Coordinates of C-alpha atoms in Angstrom, one line a residue:
M1 CA 105.1 -150.9 -19.7
T2 CA 105.0 -152.6 -16.3
N3 CA 102.4 -155.2 -15.6
Y4 CA 101.2 -154.8 -12.0
V5 CA 99.4 -157.6 -10.1
F6 CA 96.5 -155.3 -9.2
D7 CA 94.9 -152.6 -11.3
L8 CA 93.9 -150.8 -8.0
I9 CA 94.9 -151.1 -4.4
C10 CA 92.6 -149.4 -1.8
I11 CA 94.2 -148.8 1.6
G12 CA 91.3 -148.7 4.0
G13 CA 88.1 -150.8 4.1
G14 CA 85.8 -148.0 5.2
S15 CA 82.9 -146.4 3.3
G16 CA 85.0 -144.7 0.6
G17 CA 87.5 -147.5 0.1
I18 CA 84.8 -150.2 -0.2
A19 CA 82.8 -148.0 -2.7
C20 CA 85.8 -147.4 -4.9
A21 CA 87.0 -151.0 -4.8
K22 CA 83.6 -152.6 -5.6
R23 CA 82.8 -150.1 -8.3
S24 CA 86.2 -150.7 -10.0
A25 CA 85.8 -154.5 -9.8
I26 CA 82.1 -154.8 -10.7
S27 CA 81.6 -152.1 -13.3
Y28 CA 85.0 -152.2 -15.0
G29 CA 86.3 -155.7 -14.3
K30 CA 89.4 -154.5 -12.6
K31 CA 91.6 -156.6 -10.3
V32 CA 91.4 -154.9 -7.0
L33 CA 92.9 -155.3 -3.5
C34 CA 91.6 -153.7 -0.4
I35 CA 93.8 -153.5 2.8
E36 CA 92.1 -153.0 6.1
R37 CA 93.8 -153.0 9.6
A38 CA 90.7 -153.5 11.7
R39 CA 87.0 -154.3 10.8
L40 CA 85.4 -153.7 7.4
G41 CA 83.0 -150.8 7.2
G42 CA 85.2 -148.2 8.8
T43 CA 84.1 -145.6 11.3
C44 CA 80.5 -145.4 9.9
V45 CA 79.6 -149.1 10.4
N46 CA 81.7 -149.8 13.6
V47 CA 81.7 -146.7 15.7
G48 CA 79.7 -144.1 13.8
C49 CA 76.5 -143.7 11.8
V50 CA 75.2 -147.2 12.1
P51 CA 75.5 -148.0 15.9
K52 CA 74.7 -144.3 16.6
K53 CA 71.4 -144.7 14.7
V54 CA 70.6 -147.7 16.9
M55 CA 71.2 -145.5 20.0
W56 CA 69.2 -142.7 18.5
S57 CA 66.3 -145.0 17.9
A58 CA 66.5 -146.2 21.5
A59 CA 66.5 -142.6 22.6
H60 CA 63.5 -141.9 20.4
I61 CA 61.6 -144.7 22.0
A62 CA 62.6 -143.5 25.5
H63 CA 61.4 -140.0 24.7
T64 CA 58.1 -141.3 23.4
L65 CA 57.6 -143.4 26.6
K66 CA 58.6 -140.6 28.9
H67 CA 57.0 -137.6 27.2
D68 CA 54.6 -138.4 24.5
M69 CA 52.7 -141.6 25.5
E70 CA 50.5 -140.1 28.2
H71 CA 49.2 -137.3 25.9
Y72 CA 47.8 -140.0 23.6
G73 CA 46.0 -141.8 26.4
F74 CA 48.5 -144.6 27.0
S75 CA 49.6 -145.7 30.5
S76 CA 52.6 -147.8 31.1
G77 CA 51.1 -149.4 34.2
G78 CA 54.5 -149.1 35.9
E79 CA 58.0 -147.9 35.4
V80 CA 59.6 -148.6 32.1
T81 CA 63.3 -149.5 32.5
L82 CA 66.2 -149.8 30.0
D83 CA 68.3 -152.9 29.9
F84 CA 71.4 -151.1 28.6
P85 CA 73.7 -154.3 28.4
K86 CA 71.0 -156.0 26.3
L87 CA 70.8 -153.0 24.0
K88 CA 74.6 -152.9 23.6
Q89 CA 74.7 -156.7 22.9
A90 CA 72.0 -156.4 20.2
R91 CA 73.7 -153.4 18.7
D92 CA 77.1 -155.0 18.6
K93 CA 75.6 -158.2 17.1
Y94 CA 74.1 -156.1 14.3
V95 CA 77.4 -154.4 13.6
K96 CA 79.2 -157.7 13.4
R97 CA 76.7 -159.0 11.0
L98 CA 77.3 -155.9 8.8
N99 CA 81.1 -156.7 8.9
G100 CA 80.3 -160.1 7.4
I101 CA 78.0 -158.6 4.8
Y102 CA 80.8 -156.3 3.6
A103 CA 83.2 -159.3 3.4
N104 CA 80.7 -161.3 1.4
G105 CA 80.2 -158.2 -0.9
F106 CA 83.9 -158.2 -1.6
T107 CA 83.8 -161.9 -2.4
K108 CA 80.9 -161.5 -4.8
A109 CA 82.6 -158.5 -6.5
G110 CA 85.9 -160.4 -6.9
V111 CA 87.7 -157.9 -4.6
E112 CA 90.6 -159.4 -2.7
C113 CA 90.8 -158.3 0.9
V114 CA 93.7 -158.6 3.3
F115 CA 94.0 -157.5 6.9
G116 CA 97.0 -155.8 8.4
E117 CA 99.1 -152.6 8.6
A118 CA 100.0 -151.0 5.3
T119 CA 103.3 -149.4 4.5
F120 CA 104.4 -147.8 1.2
V121 CA 107.6 -149.2 -0.3
D122 CA 107.4 -147.0 -3.4
Q123 CA 104.6 -145.3 -5.4
H124 CA 103.4 -148.7 -6.8
T125 CA 104.2 -151.0 -3.9
V126 CA 102.5 -151.5 -0.5
Q127 CA 103.8 -153.7 2.2
V128 CA 101.3 -155.3 4.6
T129 CA 102.1 -156.7 8.0
D130 CA 99.4 -159.0 9.4
K131 CA 98.6 -159.8 13.0
D132 CA 101.0 -162.7 13.1
G133 CA 103.9 -160.5 11.8
Q134 CA 104.0 -161.9 8.3
V135 CA 105.0 -159.4 5.8
T136 CA 103.8 -159.3 2.1
N137 CA 104.3 -156.9 -0.7
Y138 CA 101.6 -156.0 -3.1
Q139 CA 101.9 -154.0 -6.3
G140 CA 99.2 -151.9 -8.0
E141 CA 99.0 -149.6 -11.0
K142 CA 96.9 -147.2 -9.0
I143 CA 96.6 -146.7 -5.2
V144 CA 93.9 -145.0 -3.2
I145 CA 94.5 -143.8 0.3
A146 CA 91.2 -144.1 2.2
T147 CA 92.3 -144.6 5.8
G148 CA 89.7 -142.3 7.4
G149 CA 90.1 -140.4 10.7
R150 CA 89.9 -140.9 14.4
P151 CA 88.8 -139.0 17.5
H152 CA 91.2 -136.4 18.9
F153 CA 91.9 -135.7 22.6
P154 CA 92.8 -132.1 23.2
P155 CA 95.8 -131.4 25.5
G156 CA 95.2 -131.1 29.2
E157 CA 96.0 -132.8 32.5
G158 CA 94.1 -136.1 32.9
I159 CA 92.1 -135.6 29.7
E160 CA 93.3 -138.7 27.8
E161 CA 93.6 -140.7 31.0
H162 CA 90.1 -140.1 32.4
C163 CA 88.0 -139.4 29.2
V164 CA 86.5 -141.6 26.5
S165 CA 86.2 -140.7 22.8
S166 CA 83.2 -140.9 20.6
D167 CA 84.5 -144.3 19.7
G168 CA 84.7 -145.2 23.4
F169 CA 81.0 -144.3 23.7
F170 CA 80.2 -147.6 22.1
E171 CA 82.3 -149.6 24.6
L172 CA 80.2 -148.3 27.6
E173 CA 78.8 -151.3 29.4
D174 CA 76.3 -149.3 31.5
L175 CA 74.3 -146.1 31.0
P176 CA 76.1 -143.4 33.1
K177 CA 74.1 -141.5 35.7
V178 CA 76.0 -138.3 35.0
A179 CA 77.7 -137.7 31.6
V180 CA 79.8 -134.8 30.4
V181 CA 80.1 -134.4 26.6
V182 CA 82.7 -132.0 25.3
G183 CA 82.4 -130.5 21.8
A184 CA 80.3 -128.3 19.7
G185 CA 80.0 -130.4 16.5
Y186 CA 77.3 -132.7 15.4
I187 CA 78.9 -135.8 17.0
A188 CA 78.8 -134.1 20.4
V189 CA 75.3 -132.9 19.9
E190 CA 74.1 -136.3 18.8
L191 CA 75.6 -138.2 21.7
A192 CA 74.5 -135.6 24.3
G193 CA 70.9 -135.9 23.0
V194 CA 71.0 -139.7 23.1
L195 CA 72.4 -139.9 26.6
N196 CA 69.9 -137.3 27.9
S197 CA 66.9 -139.1 26.3
L198 CA 68.1 -142.4 27.7
G199 CA 68.1 -141.0 31.2
S200 CA 71.6 -139.7 32.0
E201 CA 72.1 -136.3 33.6
T202 CA 73.9 -134.7 30.6
H203 CA 76.2 -131.7 30.5
L204 CA 77.3 -130.3 27.1
V205 CA 80.5 -128.3 27.2
V206 CA 81.1 -125.9 24.3
R207 CA 84.0 -123.5 23.8
K208 CA 81.9 -120.6 22.6
G209 CA 78.2 -119.5 22.8
R210 CA 76.5 -122.6 21.3
A211 CA 76.9 -125.8 19.4
L212 CA 76.8 -126.2 15.6
R213 CA 78.0 -122.6 14.9
D214 CA 78.8 -123.5 11.3
F215 CA 75.1 -124.4 10.7
D216 CA 72.5 -121.8 9.7
P217 CA 71.7 -119.8 12.8
L218 CA 67.9 -120.5 12.4
V219 CA 68.4 -124.2 13.0
S220 CA 71.4 -124.0 15.4
E221 CA 69.7 -121.5 17.7
A222 CA 66.4 -123.5 17.6
L223 CA 68.3 -126.7 18.4
D224 CA 70.0 -124.9 21.3
D225 CA 66.5 -124.0 22.7
E226 CA 65.2 -127.6 22.3
M227 CA 68.3 -129.0 24.1
V228 CA 67.7 -126.7 27.0
K229 CA 64.0 -127.6 27.1
A230 CA 65.0 -131.3 27.1
G231 CA 67.1 -130.8 30.2
I232 CA 70.6 -130.8 28.9
F233 CA 72.9 -128.5 30.9
I234 CA 74.9 -126.4 28.4
H235 CA 78.2 -124.9 29.7
R236 CA 78.9 -122.0 27.4
N237 CA 81.9 -119.8 26.6
T238 CA 84.2 -122.2 28.5
N239 CA 87.2 -122.1 26.1
G240 CA 87.3 -125.8 26.6
V241 CA 88.5 -128.3 29.3
A242 CA 91.5 -127.4 31.3
K243 CA 91.9 -130.7 33.2
V244 CA 90.0 -133.8 34.3
T245 CA 90.7 -135.4 37.7
S246 CA 89.5 -138.6 39.4
D247 CA 88.2 -138.9 42.9
G248 CA 90.2 -142.2 43.2
G249 CA 87.1 -144.2 42.3
S250 CA 84.8 -144.1 39.3
K251 CA 83.9 -140.4 39.5
K252 CA 85.5 -137.6 37.5
N253 CA 85.7 -133.8 38.0
V254 CA 85.9 -131.6 34.9
F255 CA 87.7 -128.3 35.3
L256 CA 86.9 -125.7 32.5
H257 CA 89.1 -122.9 31.4
S258 CA 86.3 -120.5 32.4
G259 CA 86.7 -121.5 36.0
D260 CA 83.6 -123.7 36.2
V261 CA 83.8 -127.2 37.5
I262 CA 81.5 -130.2 36.9
Y263 CA 81.8 -132.6 39.7
N264 CA 81.1 -136.4 40.0
A265 CA 80.7 -137.3 36.4
D266 CA 80.6 -141.0 35.6
V267 CA 81.7 -140.5 32.0
V268 CA 83.5 -137.7 30.3
L269 CA 83.1 -138.0 26.5
M270 CA 85.5 -136.0 24.3
A271 CA 84.0 -135.2 21.0
A272 CA 86.1 -132.1 20.3
G273 CA 87.2 -133.1 16.8
R274 CA 88.8 -135.7 14.6
V275 CA 92.2 -136.1 13.0
P276 CA 93.1 -138.0 9.8
N277 CA 94.6 -141.5 10.1
T278 CA 97.9 -140.4 8.6
E279 CA 100.1 -141.2 11.7
D280 CA 100.6 -144.6 10.2
L281 CA 101.3 -143.0 6.8
C282 CA 104.1 -140.6 7.5
T283 CA 107.3 -140.8 9.5
D284 CA 108.0 -137.1 9.5
C285 CA 104.7 -136.1 11.1
E286 CA 105.4 -134.5 14.5
W287 CA 103.1 -136.8 16.4
A288 CA 103.7 -140.0 14.3
P289 CA 105.2 -143.1 15.9
N290 CA 108.5 -144.3 14.4
T291 CA 107.1 -147.8 13.9
E292 CA 104.2 -149.2 11.9
T293 CA 104.3 -146.3 9.5
L294 CA 103.1 -146.1 6.0
H295 CA 106.1 -144.0 4.9
L296 CA 104.4 -141.5 2.6
E297 CA 107.9 -140.0 2.1
K298 CA 108.7 -143.1 0.1
C299 CA 106.0 -142.4 -2.5
G300 CA 106.2 -138.6 -2.2
V301 CA 102.5 -137.8 -1.3
K302 CA 102.2 -134.4 0.4
I303 CA 100.0 -133.6 3.4
T304 CA 98.8 -130.4 5.1
P305 CA 100.2 -129.0 8.4
R306 CA 97.1 -130.7 10.0
K307 CA 98.2 -134.0 8.5
Y308 CA 95.4 -134.3 5.9
V309 CA 96.4 -135.7 2.5
I310 CA 96.4 -132.9 -0.1
V311 CA 94.1 -133.6 -3.1
D312 CA 92.5 -131.6 -5.8
E313 CA 88.8 -131.7 -6.7
Y314 CA 89.2 -135.0 -8.5
Q315 CA 90.9 -136.8 -5.5
N316 CA 94.4 -136.6 -7.2
T317 CA 97.4 -136.3 -4.9
N318 CA 100.6 -134.8 -6.2
V319 CA 101.7 -138.3 -7.2
E320 CA 100.1 -139.2 -10.6
N321 CA 99.0 -142.8 -9.7
I322 CA 98.0 -142.2 -6.0
Y323 CA 94.7 -140.8 -4.9
A324 CA 93.0 -140.1 -1.6
L325 CA 89.4 -139.7 -0.5
G326 CA 87.1 -139.5 2.5
D327 CA 88.0 -138.2 6.0
V328 CA 91.7 -138.5 5.4
C329 CA 91.4 -135.5 3.1
G330 CA 89.5 -133.3 5.6
N331 CA 86.8 -131.9 3.3
V332 CA 83.3 -132.9 4.4
E333 CA 83.9 -135.8 6.8
L334 CA 80.7 -137.7 6.2
T335 CA 80.0 -141.2 5.0
P336 CA 77.9 -140.4 2.0
M337 CA 80.6 -138.0 0.7
A338 CA 83.3 -140.7 1.0
I339 CA 81.0 -143.2 -0.9
A340 CA 80.2 -140.7 -3.6
A341 CA 83.9 -139.8 -4.0
G342 CA 84.9 -143.4 -4.2
R343 CA 82.4 -144.3 -6.9
R344 CA 83.2 -141.2 -9.0
L345 CA 86.9 -141.8 -8.7
A346 CA 86.4 -145.3 -10.0
D347 CA 84.4 -144.0 -12.9
R348 CA 87.0 -141.4 -13.8
L349 CA 89.9 -143.8 -13.6
F350 CA 88.4 -146.8 -15.5
S351 CA 85.4 -145.7 -17.5
S352 CA 85.6 -145.2 -21.3
N353 CA 82.6 -143.0 -21.3
P354 CA 83.8 -139.4 -21.8
I355 CA 81.1 -138.1 -19.4
H356 CA 83.1 -139.7 -16.6
S357 CA 86.3 -137.9 -17.4
T358 CA 85.3 -135.0 -15.1
S359 CA 83.4 -137.0 -12.5
K360 CA 83.7 -135.5 -9.1
V361 CA 81.9 -134.8 -5.8
S362 CA 80.2 -131.5 -5.0
Y363 CA 81.0 -130.7 -1.4
E364 CA 78.5 -127.9 -1.3
Y365 CA 75.7 -130.3 -0.4
R366 CA 75.6 -132.2 2.8
G367 CA 73.2 -133.8 5.3
I368 CA 73.2 -134.3 9.0
F369 CA 70.7 -136.7 10.3
H370 CA 70.8 -137.1 14.0
P371 CA 69.3 -135.4 16.0
P372 CA 66.3 -134.7 13.6
L373 CA 68.1 -131.9 11.7
G374 CA 68.7 -131.8 8.0
T375 CA 70.7 -129.3 6.0
C376 CA 71.5 -129.2 2.4
G377 CA 73.5 -126.5 0.5
L378 CA 74.5 -123.1 1.6
T379 CA 73.6 -121.3 4.8
E380 CA 72.2 -117.8 4.5
H381 CA 75.5 -116.3 5.4
K382 CA 77.5 -118.4 2.9
A383 CA 74.9 -117.6 0.2
I384 CA 75.3 -113.8 0.8
E385 CA 79.1 -114.2 0.7
K386 CA 78.9 -116.1 -2.7
Y387 CA 76.1 -114.1 -4.4
G388 CA 75.8 -110.8 -2.6
K389 CA 73.0 -109.8 -0.2
E390 CA 71.0 -108.1 -2.9
N391 CA 70.8 -111.4 -4.8
V392 CA 69.6 -113.6 -1.9
K393 CA 66.1 -114.1 -0.6
V394 CA 65.1 -116.2 2.4
Y395 CA 61.9 -117.9 3.4
T396 CA 61.4 -119.1 7.0
S397 CA 58.8 -120.9 9.0
R398 CA 58.4 -122.0 12.6
F399 CA 55.6 -124.2 13.9
S400 CA 54.8 -127.1 16.2
D401 CA 54.4 -130.5 14.4
S402 CA 50.9 -131.9 14.3
H403 CA 52.2 -134.7 16.4
Y404 CA 52.1 -132.3 19.4
G405 CA 48.7 -130.9 18.5
I406 CA 46.8 -132.7 21.3
F407 CA 49.5 -132.2 23.9
D408 CA 48.0 -130.5 27.0
V409 CA 50.9 -128.0 27.4
K410 CA 51.4 -124.4 26.6
P411 CA 52.0 -123.7 22.9
E412 CA 55.4 -122.2 23.7
D413 CA 56.5 -125.4 25.4
K414 CA 55.8 -127.7 22.5
P415 CA 58.8 -128.8 20.4
K416 CA 59.3 -126.6 17.4
T417 CA 60.0 -127.3 13.7
V418 CA 61.9 -124.6 12.0
M419 CA 62.6 -124.3 8.2
K420 CA 64.6 -122.0 6.0
L421 CA 64.8 -121.8 2.2
V422 CA 67.8 -119.9 0.9
C423 CA 67.2 -118.7 -2.7
A424 CA 69.5 -116.8 -5.0
G425 CA 69.3 -114.8 -8.3
L426 CA 66.4 -113.4 -10.3
D427 CA 65.0 -116.9 -10.7
E428 CA 65.2 -117.6 -7.0
K429 CA 67.1 -120.8 -7.4
V430 CA 67.1 -122.8 -4.2
V431 CA 70.7 -123.0 -2.9
G432 CA 70.1 -124.0 0.7
I433 CA 67.4 -125.9 2.7
H434 CA 67.7 -126.1 6.5
V435 CA 65.2 -128.0 8.7
L436 CA 65.1 -128.8 12.4
G437 CA 62.2 -131.0 13.7
M438 CA 60.4 -134.3 13.6
G439 CA 61.1 -136.1 10.3
S440 CA 63.5 -133.6 9.0
D441 CA 66.2 -136.3 8.5
E442 CA 63.9 -138.3 6.2
M443 CA 62.4 -135.5 4.3
M444 CA 65.7 -133.9 3.4
Q445 CA 66.8 -136.6 0.9
G446 CA 64.1 -135.9 -1.6
F447 CA 64.5 -132.1 -1.4
G448 CA 68.2 -132.5 -1.8
V449 CA 67.6 -134.3 -5.1
A450 CA 65.4 -131.4 -6.2
M451 CA 68.0 -128.8 -5.2
K452 CA 70.8 -130.7 -7.0
M453 CA 68.6 -130.6 -10.2
G454 CA 68.3 -126.8 -10.0
A455 CA 64.9 -126.3 -8.4
T456 CA 63.6 -122.8 -8.0
K457 CA 61.2 -121.5 -5.4
A458 CA 58.5 -121.6 -8.1
D459 CA 59.3 -125.3 -8.7
L460 CA 58.7 -126.1 -5.1
D461 CA 55.5 -124.1 -5.1
S462 CA 54.3 -126.1 -8.2
C463 CA 54.4 -129.3 -6.2
V464 CA 51.0 -130.1 -4.6
A465 CA 51.4 -130.5 -0.9
I466 CA 51.1 -133.9 0.9
H467 CA 48.8 -133.2 3.8
P468 CA 49.1 -133.4 6.7
T469 CA 52.9 -133.5 6.9
A470 CA 55.6 -131.2 8.1
S471 CA 57.3 -131.4 4.7
E472 CA 54.4 -129.7 3.0
E473 CA 55.6 -126.4 4.5
L474 CA 58.6 -126.4 2.2
V475 CA 56.3 -126.3 -0.9
T476 CA 53.9 -123.7 0.6
M477 CA 56.3 -121.4 2.3
G478 CA 55.8 -117.6 2.1
T479 CA 53.0 -116.1 0.0
W480 CA 52.4 -119.1 -2.3
G481 CA 52.9 -118.5 -6.0
T482 CA 54.3 -115.0 -5.8
S483 CA 58.0 -115.9 -6.5
P484 CA 59.4 -115.3 -10.1
Q485 CA 57.7 -117.9 -12.4
E486 CA 60.9 -119.5 -13.6
S487 CA 61.8 -123.2 -13.5
G488 CA 65.0 -125.0 -13.2
A489 CA 63.5 -128.1 -14.8
K490 CA 64.1 -129.3 -18.4
V491 CA 60.4 -129.3 -18.8
S492 CA 58.7 -126.6 -16.7
P493 CA 56.1 -127.9 -14.2
L494 CA 54.8 -124.5 -13.4
N495 CA 51.1 -123.5 -13.6
G496 CA 49.9 -127.1 -13.5
A497 CA 51.9 -128.2 -16.5
A498 CA 52.2 -132.0 -16.9
A499 CA 55.5 -133.7 -15.9
A500 CA 58.0 -134.6 -18.6
E501 CA 57.5 -137.9 -20.4
P502 CA 60.2 -140.6 -20.4
K503 CA 62.3 -141.3 -23.4
L504 CA 61.1 -144.5 -25.1
N505 CA 62.8 -147.0 -27.4

């Protein structure tokens, strides 16, 4: 039996790779190496969730100052301005501090970390070329590919030349006066909302009728209404961008396939999709460079036509000692999913507890947190596909949050909160929860736990409401107490029964 230097090599120091590496080292005492070519933390920490939440918070403050403050009797006493460079400097400093925290976390966990471009030599050997050109080979019994993804520029004249990606958004030194955001996914919607709230004239370009088409129609249609009310110009049914030209200075003109043209944009932000970071993993990919490759053909790992690494539900590739997780696999490309997959993979690989032998991630549950929209589980359409229309019951609610109660505006002009519970089966098990509105990002985590534990509609009804909150609507929806009195809990909480007692020594 070959003795390898490392029990595990993780290629990629993003959310998934870090989670797998630390879990393997801390919980199971394994000797682990992590290889990262840029900054620790991956997309989420450097150009994703973390800096985006900073910008969302800034946008929330701007919205409060512009739209909410006066309704509560406050006066600014003058114009409130945004020092965008100061915001960027503070945000970048915060991200850099997090990079250091991850590095310290590796040190404390005993994980060795090297920086450079990784290349497969064989199924147990990875070659790393550092920034100075020094080449070192590392051998590991098991190898995890967690290289993530990157923004994609669609084809078209001047698009890559005159546009920035969602990563490039965080390099902007000044707030653009006019911004065009291209895309219909949550990244495009988030950034369009941030730019609009901060004061940019914002245009959102979608290929079809609206953004977030894969989300439940109740929340995606309500979100569309709120974006229009907020002043975002939505260009619909465009079939995308044909070309982008420059006026010779700083202004860009965006030509859409529909024939429409958006003139004089300061920034054109492409958020039309992401691709996996396998260009450096495979020399026979059509679009891969012939240098700085990871040579997947040398270890035999297979990829899809879209260049995602092929894995089963347990993160196994077709090569017995090589695994892949996170965005590079193309399942649900979200940070919490990569973290969960990394931890569960470590458990399955190194734990002696039989319960971990089938440890895996359920991709049926997800959360989107910016703008304030939370979704967990199946949409109504997907539930009907899975269980049949006759076995699905839906509860919905639409209201204005009490925050807007004192606003001196017409009721129809107040921002709306919308909610949907998707239930299935004779016991009305909750299989989907969808919320748009103030606080929905925070409330969704707790309800997600309940749903993962098998909560039924009756279980939700059995919980006494916290009043006054928006979340109480989820435990009072419909005609209270009329759903089938069946519980998904080990000890039923229905009809005022006491909660289960803990197991004691």
